[in-house]
XYZ file of C-alpha atoms in Angstrom:
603
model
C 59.001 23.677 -9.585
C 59.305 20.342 -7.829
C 57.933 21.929 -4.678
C 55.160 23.527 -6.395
C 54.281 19.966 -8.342
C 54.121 18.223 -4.543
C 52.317 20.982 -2.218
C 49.283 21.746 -2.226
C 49.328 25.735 -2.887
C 46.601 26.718 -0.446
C 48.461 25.020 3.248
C 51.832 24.102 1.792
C 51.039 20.725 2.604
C 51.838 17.366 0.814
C 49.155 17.097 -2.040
C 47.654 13.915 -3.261
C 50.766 12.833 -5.541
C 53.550 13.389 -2.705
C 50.874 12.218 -0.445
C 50.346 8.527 -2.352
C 54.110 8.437 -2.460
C 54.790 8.663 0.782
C 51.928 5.760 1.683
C 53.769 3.506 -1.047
C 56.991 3.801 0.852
C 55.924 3.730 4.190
C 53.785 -0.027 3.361
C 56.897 -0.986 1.565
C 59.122 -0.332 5.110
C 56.348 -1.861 7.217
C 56.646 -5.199 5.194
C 60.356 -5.300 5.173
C 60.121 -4.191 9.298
C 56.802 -5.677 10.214
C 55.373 -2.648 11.772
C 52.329 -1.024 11.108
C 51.228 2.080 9.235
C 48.091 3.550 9.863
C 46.066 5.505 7.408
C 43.781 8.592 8.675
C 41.504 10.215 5.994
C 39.572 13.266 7.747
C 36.971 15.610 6.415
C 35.689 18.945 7.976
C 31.883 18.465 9.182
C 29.927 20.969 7.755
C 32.339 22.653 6.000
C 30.193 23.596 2.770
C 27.453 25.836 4.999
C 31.167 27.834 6.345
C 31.506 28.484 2.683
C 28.424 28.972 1.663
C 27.627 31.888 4.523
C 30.921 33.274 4.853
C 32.321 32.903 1.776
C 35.225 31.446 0.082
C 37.865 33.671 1.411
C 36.760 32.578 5.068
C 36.923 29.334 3.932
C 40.610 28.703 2.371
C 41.753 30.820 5.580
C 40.112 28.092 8.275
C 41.429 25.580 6.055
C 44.632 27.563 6.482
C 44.564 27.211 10.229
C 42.797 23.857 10.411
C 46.569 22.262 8.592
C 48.696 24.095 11.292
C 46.411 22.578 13.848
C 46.618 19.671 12.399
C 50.563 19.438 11.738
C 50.939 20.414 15.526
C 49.630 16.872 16.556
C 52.000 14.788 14.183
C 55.785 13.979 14.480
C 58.385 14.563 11.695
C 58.586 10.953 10.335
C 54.397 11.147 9.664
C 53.265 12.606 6.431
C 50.246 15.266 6.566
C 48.299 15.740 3.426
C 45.421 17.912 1.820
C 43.409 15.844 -0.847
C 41.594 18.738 -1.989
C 38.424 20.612 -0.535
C 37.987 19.867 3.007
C 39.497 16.682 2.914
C 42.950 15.871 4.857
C 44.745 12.420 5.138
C 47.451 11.677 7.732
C 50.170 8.363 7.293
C 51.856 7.566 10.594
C 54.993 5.628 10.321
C 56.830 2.437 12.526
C 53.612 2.058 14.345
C 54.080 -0.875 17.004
C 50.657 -0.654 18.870
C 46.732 0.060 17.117
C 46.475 1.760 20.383
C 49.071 4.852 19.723
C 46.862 5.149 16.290
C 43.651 6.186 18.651
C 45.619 8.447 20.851
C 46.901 10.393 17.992
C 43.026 10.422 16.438
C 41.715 11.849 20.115
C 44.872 14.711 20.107
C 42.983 15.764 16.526
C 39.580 15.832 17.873
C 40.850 17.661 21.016
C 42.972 20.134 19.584
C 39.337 21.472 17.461
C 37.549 22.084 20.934
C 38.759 25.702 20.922
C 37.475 28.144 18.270
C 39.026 28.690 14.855
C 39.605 33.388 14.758
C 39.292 34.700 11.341
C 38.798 38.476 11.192
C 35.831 39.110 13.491
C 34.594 35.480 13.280
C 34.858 32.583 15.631
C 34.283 29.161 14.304
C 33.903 26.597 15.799
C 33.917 23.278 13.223
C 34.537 19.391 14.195
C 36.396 16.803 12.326
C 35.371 13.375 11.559
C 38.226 10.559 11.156
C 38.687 7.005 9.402
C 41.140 4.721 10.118
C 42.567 1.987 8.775
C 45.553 -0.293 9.253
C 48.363 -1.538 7.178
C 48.501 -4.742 6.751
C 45.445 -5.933 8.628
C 42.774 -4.144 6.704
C 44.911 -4.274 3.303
C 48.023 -3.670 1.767
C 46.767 -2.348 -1.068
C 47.409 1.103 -1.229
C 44.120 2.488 -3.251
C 42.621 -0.204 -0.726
C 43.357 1.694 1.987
C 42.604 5.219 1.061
C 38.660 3.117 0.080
C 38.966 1.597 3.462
C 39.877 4.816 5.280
C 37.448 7.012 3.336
C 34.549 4.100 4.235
C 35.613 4.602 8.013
C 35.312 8.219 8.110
C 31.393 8.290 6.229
C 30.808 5.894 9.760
C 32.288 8.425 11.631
C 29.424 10.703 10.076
C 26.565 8.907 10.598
C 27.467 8.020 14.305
C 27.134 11.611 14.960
C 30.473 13.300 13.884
C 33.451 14.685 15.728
C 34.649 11.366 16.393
C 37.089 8.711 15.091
C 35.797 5.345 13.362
C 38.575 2.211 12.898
C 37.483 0.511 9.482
C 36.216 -2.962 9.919
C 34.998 -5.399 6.740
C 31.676 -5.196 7.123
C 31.596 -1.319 6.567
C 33.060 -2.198 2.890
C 30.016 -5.165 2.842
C 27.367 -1.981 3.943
C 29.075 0.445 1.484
C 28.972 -1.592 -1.809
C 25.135 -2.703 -0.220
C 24.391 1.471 -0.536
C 26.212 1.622 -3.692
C 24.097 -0.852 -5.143
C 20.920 0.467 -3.924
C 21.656 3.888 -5.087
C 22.213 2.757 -8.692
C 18.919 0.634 -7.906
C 16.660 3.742 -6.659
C 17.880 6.025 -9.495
C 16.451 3.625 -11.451
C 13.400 2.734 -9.484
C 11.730 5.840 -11.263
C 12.129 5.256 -14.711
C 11.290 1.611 -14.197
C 8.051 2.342 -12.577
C 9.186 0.249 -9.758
C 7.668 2.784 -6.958
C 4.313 2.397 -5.794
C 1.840 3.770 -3.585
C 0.084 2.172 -0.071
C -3.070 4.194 1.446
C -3.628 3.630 4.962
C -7.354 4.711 5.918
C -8.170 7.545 8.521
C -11.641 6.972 10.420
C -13.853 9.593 11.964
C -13.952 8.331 15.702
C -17.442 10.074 15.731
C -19.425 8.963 12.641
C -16.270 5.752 12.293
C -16.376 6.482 8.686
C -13.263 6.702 6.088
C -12.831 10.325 5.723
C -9.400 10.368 4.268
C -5.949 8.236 3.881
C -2.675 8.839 3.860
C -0.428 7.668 0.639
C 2.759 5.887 1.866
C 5.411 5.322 -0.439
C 6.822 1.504 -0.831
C 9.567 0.304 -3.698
C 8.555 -2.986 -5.326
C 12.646 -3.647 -6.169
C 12.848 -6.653 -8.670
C 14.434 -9.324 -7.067
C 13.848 -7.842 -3.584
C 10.184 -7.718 -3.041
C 8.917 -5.131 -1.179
C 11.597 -2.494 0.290
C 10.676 -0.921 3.532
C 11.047 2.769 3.613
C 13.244 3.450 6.686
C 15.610 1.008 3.698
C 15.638 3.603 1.175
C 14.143 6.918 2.278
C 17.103 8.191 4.334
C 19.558 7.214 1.359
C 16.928 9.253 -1.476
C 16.873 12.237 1.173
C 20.643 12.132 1.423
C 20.991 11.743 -2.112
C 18.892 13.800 -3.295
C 16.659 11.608 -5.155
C 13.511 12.125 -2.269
C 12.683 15.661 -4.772
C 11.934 13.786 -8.003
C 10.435 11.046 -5.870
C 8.422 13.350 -3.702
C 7.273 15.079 -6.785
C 5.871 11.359 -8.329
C 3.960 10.976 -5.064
C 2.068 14.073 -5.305
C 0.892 13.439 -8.360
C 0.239 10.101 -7.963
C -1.802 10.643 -4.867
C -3.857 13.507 -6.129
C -4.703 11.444 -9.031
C -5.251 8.408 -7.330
C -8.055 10.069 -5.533
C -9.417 11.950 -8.505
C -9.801 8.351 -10.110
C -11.694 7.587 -7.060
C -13.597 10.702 -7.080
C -15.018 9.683 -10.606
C -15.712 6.374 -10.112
C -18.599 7.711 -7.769
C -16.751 7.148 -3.872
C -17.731 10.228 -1.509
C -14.818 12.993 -1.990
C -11.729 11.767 0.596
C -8.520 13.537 1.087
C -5.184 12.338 0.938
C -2.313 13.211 3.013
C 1.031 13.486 1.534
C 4.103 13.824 3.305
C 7.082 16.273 2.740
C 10.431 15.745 3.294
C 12.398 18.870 4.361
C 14.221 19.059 1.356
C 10.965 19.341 -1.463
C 9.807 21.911 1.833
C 13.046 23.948 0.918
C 12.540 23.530 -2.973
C 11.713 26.955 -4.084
C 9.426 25.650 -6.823
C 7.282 23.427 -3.612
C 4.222 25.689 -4.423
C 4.827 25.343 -8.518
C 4.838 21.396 -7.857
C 1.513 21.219 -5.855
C -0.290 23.642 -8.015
C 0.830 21.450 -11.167
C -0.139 18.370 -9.538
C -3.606 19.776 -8.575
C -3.969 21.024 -11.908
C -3.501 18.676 -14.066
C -4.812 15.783 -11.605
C -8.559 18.274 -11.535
C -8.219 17.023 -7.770
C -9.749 20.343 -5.708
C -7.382 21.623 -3.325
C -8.825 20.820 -0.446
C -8.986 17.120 -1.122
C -5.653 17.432 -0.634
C -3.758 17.030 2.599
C 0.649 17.912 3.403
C 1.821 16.434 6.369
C 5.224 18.156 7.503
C 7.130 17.179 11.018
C 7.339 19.584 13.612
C 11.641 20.050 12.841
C 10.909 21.058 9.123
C 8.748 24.385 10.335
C 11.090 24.735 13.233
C 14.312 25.088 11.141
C 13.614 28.112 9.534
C 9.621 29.568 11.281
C 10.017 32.740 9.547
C 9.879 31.109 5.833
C 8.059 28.404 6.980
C 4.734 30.825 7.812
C 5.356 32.217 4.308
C 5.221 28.861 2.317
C 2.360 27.598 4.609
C 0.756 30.332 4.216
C 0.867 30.499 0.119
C -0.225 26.747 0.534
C -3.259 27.464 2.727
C -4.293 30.370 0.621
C -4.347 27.346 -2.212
C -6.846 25.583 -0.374
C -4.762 23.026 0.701
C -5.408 21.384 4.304
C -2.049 21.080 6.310
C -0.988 18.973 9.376
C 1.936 18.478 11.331
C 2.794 14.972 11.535
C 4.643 13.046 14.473
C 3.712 16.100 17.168
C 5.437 15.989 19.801
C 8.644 14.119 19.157
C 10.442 17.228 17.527
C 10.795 20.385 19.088
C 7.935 23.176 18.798
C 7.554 26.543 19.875
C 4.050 27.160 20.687
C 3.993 30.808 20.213
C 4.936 29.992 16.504
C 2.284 27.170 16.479
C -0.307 28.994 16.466
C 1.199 31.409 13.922
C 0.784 28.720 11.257
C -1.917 27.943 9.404
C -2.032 24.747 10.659
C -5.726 22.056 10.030
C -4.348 18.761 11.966
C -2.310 17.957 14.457
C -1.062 14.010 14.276
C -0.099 12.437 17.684
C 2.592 10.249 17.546
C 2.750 6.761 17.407
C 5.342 6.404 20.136
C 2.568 8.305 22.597
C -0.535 5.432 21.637
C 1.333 2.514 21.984
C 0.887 2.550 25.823
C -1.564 5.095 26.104
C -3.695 2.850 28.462
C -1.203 1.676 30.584
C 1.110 4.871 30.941
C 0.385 7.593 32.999
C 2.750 10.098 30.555
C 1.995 8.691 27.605
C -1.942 9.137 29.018
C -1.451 13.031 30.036
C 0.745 13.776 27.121
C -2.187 12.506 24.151
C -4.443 14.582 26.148
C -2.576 17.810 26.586
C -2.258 17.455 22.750
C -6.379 17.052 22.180
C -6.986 19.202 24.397
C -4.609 22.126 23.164
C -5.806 21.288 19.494
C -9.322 21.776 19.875
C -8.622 25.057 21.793
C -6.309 26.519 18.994
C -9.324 24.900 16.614
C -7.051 22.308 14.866
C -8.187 18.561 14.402
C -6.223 15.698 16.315
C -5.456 12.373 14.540
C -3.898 9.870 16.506
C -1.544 7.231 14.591
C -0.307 3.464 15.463
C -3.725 2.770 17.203
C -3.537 -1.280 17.218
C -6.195 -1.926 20.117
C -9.971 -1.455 20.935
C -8.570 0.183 24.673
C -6.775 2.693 22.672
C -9.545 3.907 20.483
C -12.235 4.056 23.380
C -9.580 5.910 25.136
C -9.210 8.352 22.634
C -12.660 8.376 21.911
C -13.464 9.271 25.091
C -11.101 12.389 25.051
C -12.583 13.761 22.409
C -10.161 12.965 19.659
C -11.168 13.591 16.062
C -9.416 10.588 14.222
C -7.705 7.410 14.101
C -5.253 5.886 11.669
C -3.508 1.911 12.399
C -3.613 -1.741 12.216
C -6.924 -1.773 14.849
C -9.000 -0.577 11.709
C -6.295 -1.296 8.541
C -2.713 -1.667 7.639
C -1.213 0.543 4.766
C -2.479 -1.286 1.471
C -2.286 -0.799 -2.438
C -4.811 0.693 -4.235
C -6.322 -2.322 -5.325
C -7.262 -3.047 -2.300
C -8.280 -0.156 -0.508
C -10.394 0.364 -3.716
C -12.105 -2.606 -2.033
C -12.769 -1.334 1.409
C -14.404 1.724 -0.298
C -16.718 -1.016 -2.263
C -17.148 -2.685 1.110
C -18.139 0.544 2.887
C -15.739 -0.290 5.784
C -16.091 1.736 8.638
C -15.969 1.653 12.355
C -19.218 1.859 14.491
C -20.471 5.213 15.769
C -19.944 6.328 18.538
C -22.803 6.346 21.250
C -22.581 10.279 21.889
C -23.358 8.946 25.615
C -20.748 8.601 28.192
C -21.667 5.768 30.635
C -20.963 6.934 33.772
C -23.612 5.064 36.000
C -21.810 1.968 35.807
C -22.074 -0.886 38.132
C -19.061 -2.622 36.720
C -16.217 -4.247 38.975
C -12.997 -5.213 37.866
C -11.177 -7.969 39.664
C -7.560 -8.409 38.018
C -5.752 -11.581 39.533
C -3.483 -14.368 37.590
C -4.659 -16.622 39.911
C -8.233 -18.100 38.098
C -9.194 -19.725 41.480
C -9.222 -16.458 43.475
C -10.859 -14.554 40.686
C -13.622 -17.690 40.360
C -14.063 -16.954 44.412
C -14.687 -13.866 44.220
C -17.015 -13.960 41.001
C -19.245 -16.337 42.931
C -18.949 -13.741 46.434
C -20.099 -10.644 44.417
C -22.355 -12.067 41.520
C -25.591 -12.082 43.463
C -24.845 -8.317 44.403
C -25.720 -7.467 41.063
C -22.641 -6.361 39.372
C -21.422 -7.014 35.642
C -18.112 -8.736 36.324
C -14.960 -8.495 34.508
C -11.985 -10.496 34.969
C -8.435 -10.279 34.018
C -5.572 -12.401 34.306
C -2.619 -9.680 34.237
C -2.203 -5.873 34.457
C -1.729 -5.636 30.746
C -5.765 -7.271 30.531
C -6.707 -4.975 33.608
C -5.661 -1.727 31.654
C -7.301 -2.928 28.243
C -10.407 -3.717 30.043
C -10.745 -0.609 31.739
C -9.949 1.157 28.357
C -13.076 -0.138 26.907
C -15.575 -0.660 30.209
C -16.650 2.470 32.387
C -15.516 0.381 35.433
C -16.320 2.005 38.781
C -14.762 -0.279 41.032
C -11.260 -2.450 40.904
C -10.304 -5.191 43.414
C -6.531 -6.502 42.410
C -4.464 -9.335 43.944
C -1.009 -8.050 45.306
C 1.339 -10.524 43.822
C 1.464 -10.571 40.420
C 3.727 -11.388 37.581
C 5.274 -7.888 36.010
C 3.421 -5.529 38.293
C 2.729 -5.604 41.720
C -1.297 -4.764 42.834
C -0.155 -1.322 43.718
C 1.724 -0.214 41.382
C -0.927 -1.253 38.785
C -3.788 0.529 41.461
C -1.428 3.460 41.128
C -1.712 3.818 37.647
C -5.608 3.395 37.469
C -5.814 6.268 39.879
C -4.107 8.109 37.791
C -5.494 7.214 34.399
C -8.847 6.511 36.014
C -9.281 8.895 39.315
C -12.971 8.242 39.728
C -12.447 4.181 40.142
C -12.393 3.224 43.663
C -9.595 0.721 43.592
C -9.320 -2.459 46.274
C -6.005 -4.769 47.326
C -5.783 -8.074 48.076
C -2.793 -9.517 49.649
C -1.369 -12.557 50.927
C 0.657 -10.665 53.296
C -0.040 -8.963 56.216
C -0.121 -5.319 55.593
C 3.165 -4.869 53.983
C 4.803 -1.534 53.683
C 4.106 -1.013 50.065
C 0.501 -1.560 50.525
C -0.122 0.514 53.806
C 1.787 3.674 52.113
C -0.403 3.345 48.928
C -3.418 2.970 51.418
C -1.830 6.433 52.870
C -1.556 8.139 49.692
C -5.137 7.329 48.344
C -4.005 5.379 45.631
C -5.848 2.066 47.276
C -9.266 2.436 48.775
C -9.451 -0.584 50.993
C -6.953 -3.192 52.208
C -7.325 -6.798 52.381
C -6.011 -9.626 53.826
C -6.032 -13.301 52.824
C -8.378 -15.264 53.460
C -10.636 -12.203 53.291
C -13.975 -12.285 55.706
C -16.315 -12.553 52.800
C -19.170 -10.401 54.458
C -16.920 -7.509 55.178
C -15.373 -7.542 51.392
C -19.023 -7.442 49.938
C -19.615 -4.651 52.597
C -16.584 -2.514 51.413
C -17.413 -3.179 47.753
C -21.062 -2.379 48.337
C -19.704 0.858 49.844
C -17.232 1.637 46.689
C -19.776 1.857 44.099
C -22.255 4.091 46.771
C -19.422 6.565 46.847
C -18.794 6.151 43.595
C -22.342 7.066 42.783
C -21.901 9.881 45.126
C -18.866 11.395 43.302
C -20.375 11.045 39.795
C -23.644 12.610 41.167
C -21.773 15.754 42.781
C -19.862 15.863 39.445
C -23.190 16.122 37.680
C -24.658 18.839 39.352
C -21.408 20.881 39.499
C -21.448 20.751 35.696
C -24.766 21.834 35.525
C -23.859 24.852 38.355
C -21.494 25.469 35.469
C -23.501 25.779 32.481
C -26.373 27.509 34.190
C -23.772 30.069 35.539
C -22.285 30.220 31.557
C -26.029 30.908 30.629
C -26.530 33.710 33.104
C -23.498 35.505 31.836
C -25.525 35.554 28.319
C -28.501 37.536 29.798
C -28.038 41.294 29.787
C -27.700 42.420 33.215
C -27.697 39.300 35.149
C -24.668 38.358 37.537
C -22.405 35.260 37.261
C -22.742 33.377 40.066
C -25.723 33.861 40.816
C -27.293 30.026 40.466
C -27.464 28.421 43.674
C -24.741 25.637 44.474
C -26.711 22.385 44.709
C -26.363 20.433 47.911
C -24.426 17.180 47.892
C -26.353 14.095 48.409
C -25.703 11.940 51.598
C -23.349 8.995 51.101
């Protein structure tokens, strides 16, 4: 009977009540021997999907096995105990060093390396540890099992499988989370949750064509809660399906109001998290919010990441399908960050494709960030999908978009995320960007000359000016880039030395953002070995020395923009070889090819 009081009747371990007598006695010893006792609460990661796909029976015999594993990496004098569930806590004894308390957390993690065998499965599962320390962190012993229990949650969300020591600001952080749990459940009721609209612009007509709603927490007390705050803790808590569910219908009749107050029909975007995606009643929740906002379906937009589709593609299609058959439009936000299998991407019924954020910010100045927005536009508008790109902040990155052919923008260049007072506002004010040209200016007599030094850029202003070239000037890279963003330049001369990026490693990028530039170097050097292997490579034009002989500089620009011409021409009429070629293939009977190649004019 006492045995069966003690143990825990599943491992034969120590239960909780032997367990917490044990840790009283062993803090009582330390005191009267000033040594240490360490404290080790451990929980099984993942244990509840074990359970929940193999069953119970699987799971009490791994956690069967897991406690001899366990007891093998302790010595007689420790106690090893099982909580309840998953959970396992492990008092070592006379401890004279923190560092003998780490060894024997490693020996845990190490011993779970090798597969668990039960019947004909093989598991393999990872452990995540908290520690704490007797009497350093406490000597309390309820303290200690908080402390430890606090240590091991870090242990979780730095990745699991690993060992976490507890320090005093994880108990500050904890009762922090407490506090805005109790907050957020409340948030609701309080009607403390609001919704920001951030506006989406045509890049052709620059219109407002639709928004996406962006949930923000007006906390009392707090002002205005950022979501990477509170999101993660209302997805890990649950709370992101009742909240999800307010947005919804918020947003669909926030837009109906705006509907009947006589604004031209926009549609709002509203994201997903992956667990209302998983909600069996997802399509139930949309159709009510539809319903009973009378917004039409497709004024309605979801936005769901690229990992939510991914984790299960097979139900995925289904739901996406039942929504598209609704009439709702559907985009995947954040593309290319996540993982994505193209052969299922083009199974889904997909409207929109969002480019990241993360892929604009240096869009003008990056090479990959340059190749990767346009292998996105370019494999949207083949699989007949719309591109909006996000985070655009700068006039460079919307005229480099724009000329790409992307469909939309959304960022701070045209408006932050506001409330719907105020975006009621920009509707009044008929915001909107201007139109685009529908001409691509490609006859452009436009030089660049990027130097920090004003003087030299002043010098050579006055050299070229009566040539008859609009002049542009920058003092940096960064102002080179932007201005080539925006300007069809056809020629660039750049000084050499310059603060943050040499002349050819910034010529090197223009060549490959801008190929059809002919690109110029000035140095103060004479023909260093950086400069004479970019010369080799054809990522600089011409080299020159300084002083430069003015009359062959103007001659070698003079020549630039004549080849440039050149180029631009032969591009022209290899186009048009092209599309007469494409129209001959129309005609019954006539043969591709047939057009006559058009002869290159003389440099």
């Amino acid at each position: 009977l006492d045995h069966l009081a003690h143990h825990d009747s599943l491992t034969g371990l120590p239960n909780r009540t032997l367990f917490s007598d044990r840790l009283r006695h062993a803090i009582l010893e330390a005191d009267r021997r000033e040594r240490l006792v360490a404290l080790l609460f451990m929980d099984l990661d993942r244990f509840k999907l074990i359970n929940d796909t193999l069953g119970h029976e699987v799971g009490d015999h791994l956690l069967k096995q897991v406690a001899e594993r366990l007891s093998t990496c302790v010595r007689r004098s420790d106690t090893l105990a099982r909580l309840g569930g998953d959970e396992f806590t492990l008092v070592l004894t006379d401890i004279a060093h923190v560092d003998h308390v780490a060894r024997v957390a490693q020996k845990i993690l190490d011993t779970f390396k090798q597969p668990f065998q039960i019947d004909d499965h093989e598991l393999f599962i990872t452990i995540s540890i908290g520690i704490t320390i007797c009497p350093f962190d406490d000597k309390n012993m309820d303290a200690l099992v908080q402390n430890a229990d606090i240590a091991m949650y870090k242990a979780k969300e730095q990745g699991r499988n690993g060992y976490q020591f507890y320090t005093a600001e994880m108990n500050i952080k904890t009762h922090q989370r407490l506090d805005m749990e109790t907050a957020l459940r409340r948030a609701l009721e309080r009607n403390e949750l609001v919704l920001h609209y951030q506006p989406q612009v045509d890049l052709r007509s620059g219109k407002i064509f639709a928004m996406e709603s962006l949930l923000r927490w007006q906390r009392p007390g707090k002002g205005l809660v950022p979501p990477l705050d509170f999101i993660p803790l209302a997805e890990e808590t649950g709370l992101i399906v009742p909240i999800g569910e307010w947005v919804l219908r918020t947003a669909c009749a926030q837009n109906k109001a705006w509907q009947d107050a006589g604004f031209a029909p926009l549609r709002v975007a509203v994201n997903l998290s992956a667990r209302q995606f998983q909600q069996k009643s997802l399509i139930q929740t949309v159709s009510a919010a539809l319903r009973d906002s009378g917004l039409a379906p497709h004024y309605l937009d979801i936005e769901i990441t690229e990992s939510m589709v991914m984790q299960n593609a097979a139900e995925a299609i289904k739901t996406l399908n039942e929504l598209d058959a609704m009439g709702v439009a559907l985009s995947i936000d954040d593309f290319g960050t996540g993982y994505s299998s193209l052969s299922y991407l083009k199974r889904f019924p997909i409207d929109c494709l969002k480019i990241d954020k993360s892929f604009i910010n240096d869009v003008t100045t990056n090479p990959d960030d340059a190749a990767i927005a346009s292998a996105i536009i370019t494999m949207a508008r083949s699989l007949g999908m719309k591109v909006v790109a996000e985070g655009v902040e700068t006039e460079g990155q919307l005229q480099f978009l724009r000329a790409r052919g992307c469909d939309a923008l959304q960022g701070y260049y045209f408006s932050r995320p506001v409330p719907a007072e105020a975006f009621f506002s920009l509707l009044q004010q008929g915001k909107c960007l201007p139109a685009a040209s529908g001409e691509t200016a490609v006859d452009s007599r436009t030089l660049l000359i990027v130097d920090d030094d004003e003087n030299i850029s002043a010098m050579l202003t006055r050299l070229l000016r009566g040539d008859g070239y609009q002049i542009l000037t920058a003092s940096s890279a960064q102002q080179g880039f932007e201005l080539l963003a925006v300007n069809p330049v056809g020629v660039v001369i750049s000084d050499q030395r310059m603060p943050g990026m040499s002349g050819v490693e910034f010529l090197s990028r223009v060549r490959e953002l801008y190929p059809h530039t002919l690109r110029i170097v000035l140095s103060g050097d004479k023909k260093p070995d950086s400069v004479a292997e970019a010369v080799n490579r054809g990522a600089v034009y011409k080299y020159f020395t300084k002083p430069w002989d003015d009359a062959l500089l103007r001659e070698a620009v003079r020549e630039a923009f004549q080849r440039s011409a050149a180029e631009r021409e032969n591009r022209r009429l290899t186009q048009a070889l092209q599309a007469a070629n494409e129209a001959l293939r129309a005609v019954p009977g006539a043969q591709p090819g047939t057009a006559s190649k058009p002869t290159p004019p003389k440099r």
